[in-house]
Amino acid sequence: MLSRSAQGLYWMGRYLERAAHLSRLMQLQVETLVDRPLREIHFGWNRVYSSMNQSPPAGTLEAFGNDDYALADSYTLADHLTFEPTNPDSIWNCFAFARENARQVRNYISAEMWLSLNMTFLRLQGLTIQEIWKTAPESFYAGTAKDIATFTGVAEATMYRDEGWHFIQLGRFMERVQLSASILLSQIAAQDGQDESFDADWANLLHVFRAFDAYVHTYSVVVQPGQVLDLIVTDELLPGSVRRSLDATASVLDAIGPGPSPGAGTEAAALSASLCAVVRDGGKDVTAWSVTLEQVNGDSRKLHQQIMDAYIAYPLESLPVR
């Protein structure tokens, strides 16, 4: 496969995963505006921006004011995260970038995938924050996440299982690992130094990963931060767990095999296997989990670069003579 094609498929997977993740966060965040205390609303916005390594448009968020202030502030923040063209990680931009990458690798994806992606893109193109805020913004975000899930299902049902498929999956799982580590570290950092751990914040985190029912089934209705982290990071039965995403990344790299140049891909495969082992070892408490997640966060970014070097940006002089 041409490196340009691999790059387009890889980034299409990453951008769609990013859009789905942010849509899920936004759905849960706007739901808190209905009846949750200001502290919880403020915590949620800070967690979103911190996990994206961004600052809010105004620079900082203040944890005071009244309900009207919080609603107006939330409107501005939602617009920035959803439709703002200058925000590279806005939902709109993620879809635009994913569609452009898909257009460039049109011959590698199925007609049904292209149709599904275009239908969602066109729906977003005609919307503004004013329109979705008039009715039920949480329905918009839930619908957007559902559209991406539909695209994933269409891809599962219709795409040929060649290298193109593997690079899309590699992009999805790499993005999921980095986003998961980032938001978990943001959650821990936000709670650090507080006299008490707010159950609602950790319960909300479980909902981000669609893990609340699994948590209750595995542990109890009492939410404990250490148990939340243990489930989200290490549970191999949880679809969105860090461990499952890392295991999937390792499997995809194995399926892709060596890169074009001698030894290409070996470092990526080794680091991927190492990360799987780190996560399986787990942590004993929140502090230990923080150390583990910092390693996952840093090493997953190294892994991304190794993937780029092995399959996409490899030096031409290393190619065999034809």
PDB file of C-alpha atoms in Angstrom:
ATOM      1  CA  MET A   1       0.000   0.000   0.000  1.00  0.00           C
ATOM      2  CA  LEU A   2       1.208   3.518  -0.790  1.00  0.00           C
ATOM      3  CA  SER A   3       2.246   5.480   2.279  1.00  0.00           C
ATOM      4  CA  ARG A   4      -0.141   8.281   1.311  1.00  0.00           C
ATOM      5  CA  SER A   5      -3.069   5.860   1.303  1.00  0.00           C
ATOM      6  CA  ALA A   6      -2.034   4.361   4.641  1.00  0.00           C
ATOM      7  CA  GLN A   7      -1.816   7.863   6.086  1.00  0.00           C
ATOM      8  CA  GLY A   8      -5.292   8.817   4.848  1.00  0.00           C
ATOM      9  CA  LEU A   9      -6.909   5.683   6.248  1.00  0.00           C
ATOM     10  CA  TYR A  10      -5.064   5.939   9.558  1.00  0.00           C
ATOM     11  CA  TRP A  11      -6.079   9.564  10.100  1.00  0.00           C
ATOM     12  CA  MET A  12      -9.645   8.960   8.997  1.00  0.00           C
ATOM     13  CA  GLY A  13      -9.911   6.395  11.776  1.00  0.00           C
ATOM     14  CA  ARG A  14      -8.338   8.764  14.284  1.00  0.00           C
ATOM     15  CA  TYR A  15     -10.527  11.751  13.440  1.00  0.00           C
ATOM     16  CA  LEU A  16     -13.757   9.760  13.590  1.00  0.00           C
ATOM     17  CA  GLU A  17     -12.780   8.267  16.941  1.00  0.00           C
ATOM     18  CA  ARG A  18     -11.976  11.762  18.222  1.00  0.00           C
ATOM     19  CA  ALA A  19     -15.339  13.086  17.036  1.00  0.00           C
ATOM     20  CA  ALA A  20     -17.163  10.188  18.705  1.00  0.00           C
ATOM     21  CA  HIS A  21     -15.306  10.714  21.975  1.00  0.00           C
ATOM     22  CA  LEU A  22     -15.998  14.445  22.059  1.00  0.00           C
ATOM     23  CA  SER A  23     -19.645  13.894  21.120  1.00  0.00           C
ATOM     24  CA  ARG A  24     -19.998  11.535  24.072  1.00  0.00           C
ATOM     25  CA  LEU A  25     -18.366  14.036  26.433  1.00  0.00           C
ATOM     26  CA  MET A  26     -20.575  16.837  25.154  1.00  0.00           C
ATOM     27  CA  GLN A  27     -23.753  14.780  25.488  1.00  0.00           C
ATOM     28  CA  LEU A  28     -23.014  14.074  29.137  1.00  0.00           C
ATOM     29  CA  GLN A  29     -21.872  17.631  29.787  1.00  0.00           C
ATOM     30  CA  VAL A  30     -24.983  19.366  28.438  1.00  0.00           C
ATOM     31  CA  GLU A  31     -27.133  16.915  30.385  1.00  0.00           C
ATOM     32  CA  THR A  32     -25.576  18.271  33.594  1.00  0.00           C
ATOM     33  CA  LEU A  33     -26.919  21.750  32.768  1.00  0.00           C
ATOM     34  CA  VAL A  34     -30.449  20.646  33.601  1.00  0.00           C
ATOM     35  CA  ASP A  35     -30.195  19.950  37.317  1.00  0.00           C
ATOM     36  CA  ARG A  36     -26.590  19.511  38.445  1.00  0.00           C
ATOM     37  CA  PRO A  37     -24.769  21.903  40.816  1.00  0.00           C
ATOM     38  CA  LEU A  38     -22.457  24.571  39.400  1.00  0.00           C
ATOM     39  CA  ARG A  39     -19.402  22.815  40.828  1.00  0.00           C
ATOM     40  CA  GLU A  40     -20.154  19.700  38.805  1.00  0.00           C
ATOM     41  CA  ILE A  41     -20.795  21.694  35.621  1.00  0.00           C
ATOM     42  CA  HIS A  42     -17.528  23.582  36.066  1.00  0.00           C
ATOM     43  CA  PHE A  43     -15.642  20.346  36.738  1.00  0.00           C
ATOM     44  CA  GLY A  44     -17.008  18.801  33.546  1.00  0.00           C
ATOM     45  CA  TRP A  45     -15.950  21.661  31.286  1.00  0.00           C
ATOM     46  CA  ASN A  46     -12.472  21.763  32.788  1.00  0.00           C
ATOM     47  CA  ARG A  47     -12.119  18.010  32.314  1.00  0.00           C
ATOM     48  CA  VAL A  48     -13.105  18.244  28.655  1.00  0.00           C
ATOM     49  CA  TYR A  49     -10.571  20.958  27.872  1.00  0.00           C
ATOM     50  CA  SER A  50      -7.835  19.446  29.993  1.00  0.00           C
ATOM     51  CA  SER A  51      -8.213  16.060  28.321  1.00  0.00           C
ATOM     52  CA  MET A  52      -7.850  17.756  24.924  1.00  0.00           C
ATOM     53  CA  ASN A  53      -4.778  19.714  26.060  1.00  0.00           C
ATOM     54  CA  GLN A  54      -6.619  22.933  25.273  1.00  0.00           C
ATOM     55  CA  SER A  55      -7.635  26.061  27.147  1.00  0.00           C
ATOM     56  CA  PRO A  56     -11.170  27.468  27.011  1.00  0.00           C
ATOM     57  CA  PRO A  57     -11.661  30.457  24.660  1.00  0.00           C
ATOM     58  CA  ALA A  58     -11.610  32.911  27.584  1.00  0.00           C
ATOM     59  CA  GLY A  59      -8.531  31.306  29.115  1.00  0.00           C
ATOM     60  CA  THR A  60      -9.949  30.097  32.433  1.00  0.00           C
ATOM     61  CA  LEU A  61     -13.256  28.897  33.845  1.00  0.00           C
ATOM     62  CA  GLU A  62     -14.514  30.275  37.124  1.00  0.00           C
ATOM     63  CA  ALA A  63     -16.389  28.034  39.540  1.00  0.00           C
ATOM     64  CA  PHE A  64     -18.781  30.703  40.686  1.00  0.00           C
ATOM     65  CA  GLY A  65     -21.765  32.645  39.401  1.00  0.00           C
ATOM     66  CA  ASN A  66     -25.405  31.760  38.983  1.00  0.00           C
ATOM     67  CA  ASP A  67     -27.383  29.420  36.760  1.00  0.00           C
ATOM     68  CA  ASP A  68     -27.815  32.018  34.013  1.00  0.00           C
ATOM     69  CA  TYR A  69     -24.070  32.652  33.944  1.00  0.00           C
ATOM     70  CA  ALA A  70     -23.316  28.930  33.750  1.00  0.00           C
ATOM     71  CA  LEU A  71     -25.798  28.450  30.901  1.00  0.00           C
ATOM     72  CA  ALA A  72     -24.387  31.353  28.875  1.00  0.00           C
ATOM     73  CA  ASP A  73     -20.836  30.161  29.476  1.00  0.00           C
ATOM     74  CA  SER A  74     -21.791  26.623  28.473  1.00  0.00           C
ATOM     75  CA  TYR A  75     -23.355  27.892  25.245  1.00  0.00           C
ATOM     76  CA  THR A  76     -20.072  29.571  24.261  1.00  0.00           C
ATOM     77  CA  LEU A  77     -17.982  26.548  25.195  1.00  0.00           C
ATOM     78  CA  ALA A  78     -20.282  24.154  23.346  1.00  0.00           C
ATOM     79  CA  ASP A  79     -20.021  26.270  20.209  1.00  0.00           C
ATOM     80  CA  HIS A  80     -16.226  26.278  20.458  1.00  0.00           C
ATOM     81  CA  LEU A  81     -16.069  22.494  20.849  1.00  0.00           C
ATOM     82  CA  THR A  82     -18.678  21.712  18.216  1.00  0.00           C
ATOM     83  CA  PHE A  83     -18.644  24.169  15.316  1.00  0.00           C
ATOM     84  CA  GLU A  84     -15.671  26.516  15.788  1.00  0.00           C
ATOM     85  CA  PRO A  85     -13.638  26.410  12.526  1.00  0.00           C
ATOM     86  CA  THR A  86     -10.447  27.633  14.236  1.00  0.00           C
ATOM     87  CA  ASN A  87     -10.545  24.791  16.775  1.00  0.00           C
ATOM     88  CA  PRO A  88      -8.824  21.844  15.045  1.00  0.00           C
ATOM     89  CA  ASP A  89     -10.441  19.393  17.472  1.00  0.00           C
ATOM     90  CA  SER A  90     -14.025  20.625  17.148  1.00  0.00           C
ATOM     91  CA  ILE A  91     -16.549  17.994  16.125  1.00  0.00           C
ATOM     92  CA  TRP A  92     -17.141  19.815  12.853  1.00  0.00           C
ATOM     93  CA  ASN A  93     -13.442  19.904  11.975  1.00  0.00           C
ATOM     94  CA  CYS A  94     -12.918  16.258  12.939  1.00  0.00           C
ATOM     95  CA  PHE A  95     -15.651  15.263  10.503  1.00  0.00           C
ATOM     96  CA  ALA A  96     -14.312  17.568   7.809  1.00  0.00           C
ATOM     97  CA  PHE A  97     -10.803  16.137   8.170  1.00  0.00           C
ATOM     98  CA  ALA A  98     -12.120  12.561   8.243  1.00  0.00           C
ATOM     99  CA  ARG A  99     -14.168  13.123   5.099  1.00  0.00           C
ATOM    100  CA  GLU A 100     -11.256  14.713   3.245  1.00  0.00           C
ATOM    101  CA  ASN A 101      -9.024  11.779   4.131  1.00  0.00           C
ATOM    102  CA  ALA A 102     -11.773   9.399   3.032  1.00  0.00           C
ATOM    103  CA  ARG A 103     -12.099  11.249  -0.278  1.00  0.00           C
ATOM    104  CA  GLN A 104      -8.394  10.823  -0.945  1.00  0.00           C
ATOM    105  CA  VAL A 105      -8.563   7.061  -0.311  1.00  0.00           C
ATOM    106  CA  ARG A 106     -11.977   6.547  -1.879  1.00  0.00           C
ATOM    107  CA  ASN A 107     -10.787   3.419  -3.725  1.00  0.00           C
ATOM    108  CA  TYR A 108      -9.970   1.679  -0.420  1.00  0.00           C
ATOM    109  CA  ILE A 109     -13.340   2.110   1.309  1.00  0.00           C
ATOM    110  CA  SER A 110     -16.729   0.722   0.341  1.00  0.00           C
ATOM    111  CA  ALA A 111     -19.460   2.751  -1.335  1.00  0.00           C
ATOM    112  CA  GLU A 112     -21.624   2.252   1.737  1.00  0.00           C
ATOM    113  CA  MET A 113     -18.943   3.736   4.002  1.00  0.00           C
ATOM    114  CA  TRP A 114     -18.584   6.779   1.762  1.00  0.00           C
ATOM    115  CA  LEU A 115     -22.355   7.283   1.735  1.00  0.00           C
ATOM    116  CA  SER A 116     -22.636   6.954   5.520  1.00  0.00           C
ATOM    117  CA  LEU A 117     -19.839   9.454   6.107  1.00  0.00           C
ATOM    118  CA  ASN A 118     -21.277  11.946   3.618  1.00  0.00           C
ATOM    119  CA  MET A 119     -24.756  11.810   5.115  1.00  0.00           C
ATOM    120  CA  THR A 120     -23.435  12.766   8.547  1.00  0.00           C
ATOM    121  CA  PHE A 121     -21.128  15.418   7.106  1.00  0.00           C
ATOM    122  CA  LEU A 122     -23.978  17.068   5.194  1.00  0.00           C
ATOM    123  CA  ARG A 123     -26.211  16.996   8.270  1.00  0.00           C
ATOM    124  CA  LEU A 124     -23.569  18.810  10.288  1.00  0.00           C
ATOM    125  CA  GLN A 125     -22.880  21.286   7.523  1.00  0.00           C
ATOM    126  CA  GLY A 126     -26.314  22.850   7.808  1.00  0.00           C
ATOM    127  CA  LEU A 127     -26.341  23.253  11.599  1.00  0.00           C
ATOM    128  CA  THR A 128     -25.252  25.938  14.057  1.00  0.00           C
ATOM    129  CA  ILE A 129     -25.044  26.044  17.836  1.00  0.00           C
ATOM    130  CA  GLN A 130     -28.114  28.312  17.870  1.00  0.00           C
ATOM    131  CA  GLU A 131     -30.209  25.666  16.154  1.00  0.00           C
ATOM    132  CA  ILE A 132     -29.237  22.708  18.310  1.00  0.00           C
ATOM    133  CA  TRP A 133     -29.468  24.783  21.518  1.00  0.00           C
ATOM    134  CA  LYS A 134     -33.105  25.678  20.840  1.00  0.00           C
ATOM    135  CA  THR A 135     -34.338  22.131  21.305  1.00  0.00           C
ATOM    136  CA  ALA A 136     -32.312  19.366  22.946  1.00  0.00           C
ATOM    137  CA  PRO A 137     -28.545  19.692  22.401  1.00  0.00           C
ATOM    138  CA  GLU A 138     -27.916  16.373  24.122  1.00  0.00           C
ATOM    139  CA  SER A 139     -29.937  14.683  21.365  1.00  0.00           C
ATOM    140  CA  PHE A 140     -27.687  16.243  18.728  1.00  0.00           C
ATOM    141  CA  TYR A 141     -24.537  14.917  20.398  1.00  0.00           C
ATOM    142  CA  ALA A 142     -26.067  11.494  20.999  1.00  0.00           C
ATOM    143  CA  GLY A 143     -27.138  11.401  17.354  1.00  0.00           C
ATOM    144  CA  THR A 144     -23.662  12.339  16.160  1.00  0.00           C
ATOM    145  CA  ALA A 145     -22.069   9.587  18.243  1.00  0.00           C
ATOM    146  CA  LYS A 146     -24.682   7.177  16.878  1.00  0.00           C
ATOM    147  CA  ASP A 147     -23.861   8.202  13.300  1.00  0.00           C
ATOM    148  CA  ILE A 148     -20.196   7.366  13.893  1.00  0.00           C
ATOM    149  CA  ALA A 149     -21.163   4.038  15.438  1.00  0.00           C
ATOM    150  CA  THR A 150     -23.287   3.380  12.345  1.00  0.00           C
ATOM    151  CA  PHE A 151     -20.314   4.160  10.108  1.00  0.00           C
ATOM    152  CA  THR A 152     -18.201   1.737  12.138  1.00  0.00           C
ATOM    153  CA  GLY A 153     -20.855  -0.940  11.710  1.00  0.00           C
ATOM    154  CA  VAL A 154     -21.090  -0.289   7.980  1.00  0.00           C
ATOM    155  CA  ALA A 155     -17.303  -0.589   7.708  1.00  0.00           C
ATOM    156  CA  GLU A 156     -17.407  -3.835   9.682  1.00  0.00           C
ATOM    157  CA  ALA A 157     -20.027  -5.256   7.335  1.00  0.00           C
ATOM    158  CA  THR A 158     -18.756  -4.042   3.968  1.00  0.00           C
ATOM    159  CA  MET A 159     -15.016  -3.335   3.929  1.00  0.00           C
ATOM    160  CA  TYR A 160     -12.511  -5.738   2.441  1.00  0.00           C
ATOM    161  CA  ARG A 161     -10.090  -7.011   5.096  1.00  0.00           C
ATOM    162  CA  ASP A 162      -6.869  -5.854   3.480  1.00  0.00           C
ATOM    163  CA  GLU A 163      -4.273  -3.351   4.677  1.00  0.00           C
ATOM    164  CA  GLY A 164      -6.765  -0.515   4.255  1.00  0.00           C
ATOM    165  CA  TRP A 165      -9.014  -2.037   6.903  1.00  0.00           C
ATOM    166  CA  HIS A 166      -6.087  -2.560   9.246  1.00  0.00           C
ATOM    167  CA  PHE A 167      -4.887   1.047   9.011  1.00  0.00           C
ATOM    168  CA  ILE A 168      -8.366   2.398   9.810  1.00  0.00           C
ATOM    169  CA  GLN A 169      -8.521   0.147  12.863  1.00  0.00           C
ATOM    170  CA  LEU A 170      -5.001   1.147  13.878  1.00  0.00           C
ATOM    171  CA  GLY A 171      -6.015   4.810  13.775  1.00  0.00           C
ATOM    172  CA  ARG A 172      -9.155   4.167  15.813  1.00  0.00           C
ATOM    173  CA  PHE A 173      -7.427   2.228  18.559  1.00  0.00           C
ATOM    174  CA  MET A 174      -4.419   4.537  18.786  1.00  0.00           C
ATOM    175  CA  GLU A 175      -6.720   7.531  19.163  1.00  0.00           C
ATOM    176  CA  ARG A 176      -8.805   5.709  21.761  1.00  0.00           C
ATOM    177  CA  VAL A 177      -5.752   4.851  23.852  1.00  0.00           C
ATOM    178  CA  GLN A 178      -4.488   8.433  23.855  1.00  0.00           C
ATOM    179  CA  LEU A 179      -7.899   9.968  24.550  1.00  0.00           C
ATOM    180  CA  SER A 180      -8.583   7.490  27.346  1.00  0.00           C
ATOM    181  CA  ALA A 181      -5.246   8.057  29.070  1.00  0.00           C
ATOM    182  CA  SER A 182      -5.648  11.816  28.732  1.00  0.00           C
ATOM    183  CA  ILE A 183      -9.127  12.049  30.227  1.00  0.00           C
ATOM    184  CA  LEU A 184      -8.276   9.648  33.059  1.00  0.00           C
ATOM    185  CA  LEU A 185      -5.227  11.738  33.957  1.00  0.00           C
ATOM    186  CA  SER A 186      -7.383  14.874  33.806  1.00  0.00           C
ATOM    187  CA  GLN A 187      -9.875  13.273  36.176  1.00  0.00           C
ATOM    188  CA  ILE A 188      -7.140  12.319  38.654  1.00  0.00           C
ATOM    189  CA  ALA A 189      -5.486  15.755  38.462  1.00  0.00           C
ATOM    190  CA  ALA A 190      -8.789  17.551  39.037  1.00  0.00           C
ATOM    191  CA  GLN A 191      -9.468  15.472  42.144  1.00  0.00           C
ATOM    192  CA  ASP A 192      -5.917  15.793  43.481  1.00  0.00           C
ATOM    193  CA  GLY A 193      -5.713  17.958  46.574  1.00  0.00           C
ATOM    194  CA  GLN A 194      -9.442  17.917  47.265  1.00  0.00           C
ATOM    195  CA  ASP A 195     -10.586  16.933  50.717  1.00  0.00           C
ATOM    196  CA  GLU A 196     -13.207  14.614  49.320  1.00  0.00           C
ATOM    197  CA  SER A 197     -13.814  12.591  46.194  1.00  0.00           C
ATOM    198  CA  PHE A 198     -17.116  13.429  44.551  1.00  0.00           C
ATOM    199  CA  ASP A 199     -18.938  10.254  43.583  1.00  0.00           C
ATOM    200  CA  ALA A 200     -20.878  12.063  40.843  1.00  0.00           C
ATOM    201  CA  ASP A 201     -17.665  12.953  38.996  1.00  0.00           C
ATOM    202  CA  TRP A 202     -16.454   9.359  38.978  1.00  0.00           C
ATOM    203  CA  ALA A 203     -19.896   8.021  38.082  1.00  0.00           C
ATOM    204  CA  ASN A 204     -19.953  10.448  35.162  1.00  0.00           C
ATOM    205  CA  LEU A 205     -16.558   9.125  34.059  1.00  0.00           C
ATOM    206  CA  LEU A 206     -18.008   5.610  33.998  1.00  0.00           C
ATOM    207  CA  HIS A 207     -20.743   6.875  31.688  1.00  0.00           C
ATOM    208  CA  VAL A 208     -18.119   8.418  29.385  1.00  0.00           C
ATOM    209  CA  PHE A 209     -16.743   4.907  28.851  1.00  0.00           C
ATOM    210  CA  ARG A 210     -20.216   3.306  28.876  1.00  0.00           C
ATOM    211  CA  ALA A 211     -19.007   1.322  31.846  1.00  0.00           C
ATOM    212  CA  PHE A 212     -21.498   2.172  34.596  1.00  0.00           C
ATOM    213  CA  ASP A 213     -23.537  -1.029  34.290  1.00  0.00           C
ATOM    214  CA  ALA A 214     -20.357  -3.107  34.090  1.00  0.00           C
ATOM    215  CA  TYR A 215     -19.067  -1.379  37.232  1.00  0.00           C
ATOM    216  CA  VAL A 216     -22.241  -2.108  39.198  1.00  0.00           C
ATOM    217  CA  HIS A 217     -22.161  -5.708  37.993  1.00  0.00           C
ATOM    218  CA  THR A 218     -18.473  -6.142  38.887  1.00  0.00           C
ATOM    219  CA  TYR A 219     -18.299  -4.152  42.128  1.00  0.00           C
ATOM    220  CA  SER A 220     -21.350  -2.414  43.622  1.00  0.00           C
ATOM    221  CA  VAL A 221     -23.425   0.746  43.416  1.00  0.00           C
ATOM    222  CA  VAL A 222     -20.857   2.480  45.648  1.00  0.00           C
ATOM    223  CA  VAL A 223     -18.397   4.274  43.371  1.00  0.00           C
ATOM    224  CA  GLN A 224     -14.749   4.008  44.437  1.00  0.00           C
ATOM    225  CA  PRO A 225     -12.112   5.874  42.353  1.00  0.00           C
ATOM    226  CA  GLY A 226      -9.575   3.037  42.472  1.00  0.00           C
ATOM    227  CA  GLN A 227     -12.129   0.499  41.296  1.00  0.00           C
ATOM    228  CA  VAL A 228     -13.310   2.841  38.534  1.00  0.00           C
ATOM    229  CA  LEU A 229      -9.756   3.144  37.231  1.00  0.00           C
ATOM    230  CA  ASP A 230      -9.162  -0.591  37.533  1.00  0.00           C
ATOM    231  CA  LEU A 231     -12.246  -1.336  35.432  1.00  0.00           C
ATOM    232  CA  ILE A 232     -11.639   1.295  32.746  1.00  0.00           C
ATOM    233  CA  VAL A 233      -7.945   0.573  32.377  1.00  0.00           C
ATOM    234  CA  THR A 234      -7.546  -3.191  32.785  1.00  0.00           C
ATOM    235  CA  ASP A 235     -10.861  -4.965  32.175  1.00  0.00           C
ATOM    236  CA  GLU A 236     -10.442  -7.008  28.999  1.00  0.00           C
ATOM    237  CA  LEU A 237     -14.211  -7.525  28.700  1.00  0.00           C
ATOM    238  CA  LEU A 238     -15.028  -3.799  28.613  1.00  0.00           C
ATOM    239  CA  PRO A 239     -15.126  -2.681  24.939  1.00  0.00           C
ATOM    240  CA  GLY A 240     -13.638   0.745  25.634  1.00  0.00           C
ATOM    241  CA  SER A 241     -11.023  -0.209  28.213  1.00  0.00           C
ATOM    242  CA  VAL A 242      -7.427   0.899  27.748  1.00  0.00           C
ATOM    243  CA  ARG A 243      -6.223  -2.698  27.914  1.00  0.00           C
ATOM    244  CA  ARG A 244      -8.604  -3.855  25.203  1.00  0.00           C
ATOM    245  CA  SER A 245      -7.603  -0.946  22.960  1.00  0.00           C
ATOM    246  CA  LEU A 246      -3.900  -1.673  23.446  1.00  0.00           C
ATOM    247  CA  ASP A 247      -4.405  -5.382  22.786  1.00  0.00           C
ATOM    248  CA  ALA A 248      -6.286  -4.490  19.596  1.00  0.00           C
ATOM    249  CA  THR A 249      -3.483  -2.135  18.551  1.00  0.00           C
ATOM    250  CA  ALA A 250      -0.921  -4.905  18.991  1.00  0.00           C
ATOM    251  CA  SER A 251      -3.073  -7.314  16.966  1.00  0.00           C
ATOM    252  CA  VAL A 252      -3.486  -4.832  14.113  1.00  0.00           C
ATOM    253  CA  LEU A 253       0.247  -4.120  13.986  1.00  0.00           C
ATOM    254  CA  ASP A 254       0.857  -7.858  13.813  1.00  0.00           C
ATOM    255  CA  ALA A 255      -1.636  -8.139  10.940  1.00  0.00           C
ATOM    256  CA  ILE A 256      -0.006  -5.278   9.018  1.00  0.00           C
ATOM    257  CA  GLY A 257       3.432  -6.812   9.444  1.00  0.00           C
ATOM    258  CA  PRO A 258       6.806  -5.251   8.643  1.00  0.00           C
ATOM    259  CA  GLY A 259       7.049  -1.905   6.891  1.00  0.00           C
ATOM    260  CA  PRO A 260       8.638  -1.218   3.494  1.00  0.00           C
ATOM    261  CA  SER A 261      12.186  -0.830   4.811  1.00  0.00           C
ATOM    262  CA  PRO A 262      14.226  -3.496   6.658  1.00  0.00           C
ATOM    263  CA  GLY A 263      13.244  -3.639  10.311  1.00  0.00           C
ATOM    264  CA  ALA A 264      10.425  -1.124   9.880  1.00  0.00           C
ATOM    265  CA  GLY A 265       7.592  -1.764  12.284  1.00  0.00           C
ATOM    266  CA  THR A 266       9.678  -3.840  14.688  1.00  0.00           C
ATOM    267  CA  GLU A 267      10.044  -1.001  17.201  1.00  0.00           C
ATOM    268  CA  ALA A 268       6.332  -0.199  17.016  1.00  0.00           C
ATOM    269  CA  ALA A 269       5.367  -3.834  17.611  1.00  0.00           C
ATOM    270  CA  ALA A 270       7.770  -4.094  20.560  1.00  0.00           C
ATOM    271  CA  LEU A 271       6.528  -0.885  22.195  1.00  0.00           C
ATOM    272  CA  SER A 272       2.916  -1.929  21.674  1.00  0.00           C
ATOM    273  CA  ALA A 273       3.571  -5.253  23.419  1.00  0.00           C
ATOM    274  CA  SER A 274       5.362  -3.436  26.243  1.00  0.00           C
ATOM    275  CA  LEU A 275       2.393  -1.118  26.777  1.00  0.00           C
ATOM    276  CA  CYS A 276       0.052  -4.099  26.969  1.00  0.00           C
ATOM    277  CA  ALA A 277       2.206  -5.560  29.742  1.00  0.00           C
ATOM    278  CA  VAL A 278       2.305  -2.254  31.647  1.00  0.00           C
ATOM    279  CA  VAL A 279      -1.482  -2.024  31.688  1.00  0.00           C
ATOM    280  CA  ARG A 280      -1.964  -5.670  32.654  1.00  0.00           C
ATOM    281  CA  ASP A 281       0.209  -5.122  35.733  1.00  0.00           C
ATOM    282  CA  GLY A 282      -2.271  -2.472  36.868  1.00  0.00           C
ATOM    283  CA  GLY A 283      -2.081  -0.177  39.884  1.00  0.00           C
ATOM    284  CA  LYS A 284      -2.865  -0.535  43.571  1.00  0.00           C
ATOM    285  CA  ASP A 285      -4.392   2.901  44.150  1.00  0.00           C
ATOM    286  CA  VAL A 286      -5.141   6.194  42.409  1.00  0.00           C
ATOM    287  CA  THR A 287      -1.538   7.393  42.792  1.00  0.00           C
ATOM    288  CA  ALA A 288      -0.169   4.222  41.210  1.00  0.00           C
ATOM    289  CA  TRP A 289      -2.703   4.480  38.414  1.00  0.00           C
ATOM    290  CA  SER A 290      -1.557   8.027  37.736  1.00  0.00           C
ATOM    291  CA  VAL A 291       2.017   6.800  37.200  1.00  0.00           C
ATOM    292  CA  THR A 292       0.825   3.993  34.925  1.00  0.00           C
ATOM    293  CA  LEU A 293      -1.370   6.298  32.866  1.00  0.00           C
ATOM    294  CA  GLU A 294       1.428   8.845  32.486  1.00  0.00           C
ATOM    295  CA  GLN A 295       3.542   6.081  30.990  1.00  0.00           C
ATOM    296  CA  VAL A 296       0.718   4.989  28.696  1.00  0.00           C
ATOM    297  CA  ASN A 297       0.140   8.589  27.637  1.00  0.00           C
ATOM    298  CA  GLY A 298       3.790   9.222  26.839  1.00  0.00           C
ATOM    299  CA  ASP A 299       4.572   5.867  25.251  1.00  0.00           C
ATOM    300  CA  SER A 300       1.429   5.882  23.104  1.00  0.00           C
ATOM    301  CA  ARG A 301       2.617   9.132  21.537  1.00  0.00           C
ATOM    302  CA  LYS A 302       5.993   7.530  20.889  1.00  0.00           C
ATOM    303  CA  LEU A 303       4.156   4.587  19.357  1.00  0.00           C
ATOM    304  CA  HIS A 304       2.274   6.936  17.032  1.00  0.00           C
ATOM    305  CA  GLN A 305       5.557   8.396  15.820  1.00  0.00           C
ATOM    306  CA  GLN A 306       7.029   4.942  15.312  1.00  0.00           C
ATOM    307  CA  ILE A 307       3.991   4.015  13.211  1.00  0.00           C
ATOM    308  CA  MET A 308       4.534   7.150  11.138  1.00  0.00           C
ATOM    309  CA  ASP A 309       8.211   6.327  10.666  1.00  0.00           C
ATOM    310  CA  ALA A 310       7.588   2.680   9.794  1.00  0.00           C
ATOM    311  CA  TYR A 311       4.632   2.880   7.429  1.00  0.00           C
ATOM    312  CA  ILE A 312       4.041   6.463   6.346  1.00  0.00           C
ATOM    313  CA  ALA A 313       7.076   8.756   6.549  1.00  0.00           C
ATOM    314  CA  TYR A 314       9.813   6.213   5.942  1.00  0.00           C
ATOM    315  CA  PRO A 315      12.928   7.474   4.078  1.00  0.00           C
ATOM    316  CA  LEU A 316      12.978   6.732   0.374  1.00  0.00           C
ATOM    317  CA  GLU A 317      16.634   5.787   0.413  1.00  0.00           C
ATOM    318  CA  SER A 318      15.824   2.793   2.619  1.00  0.00           C
ATOM    319  CA  LEU A 319      13.613   1.224  -0.030  1.00  0.00           C
ATOM    320  CA  PRO A 320      15.018  -1.771  -1.907  1.00  0.00           C
ATOM    321  CA  VAL A 321      16.412  -1.118  -5.371  1.00  0.00           C
ATOM    322  CA  ARG A 322      14.028  -2.173  -8.126  1.00  0.00           C
TER     323      ARG A 322
END
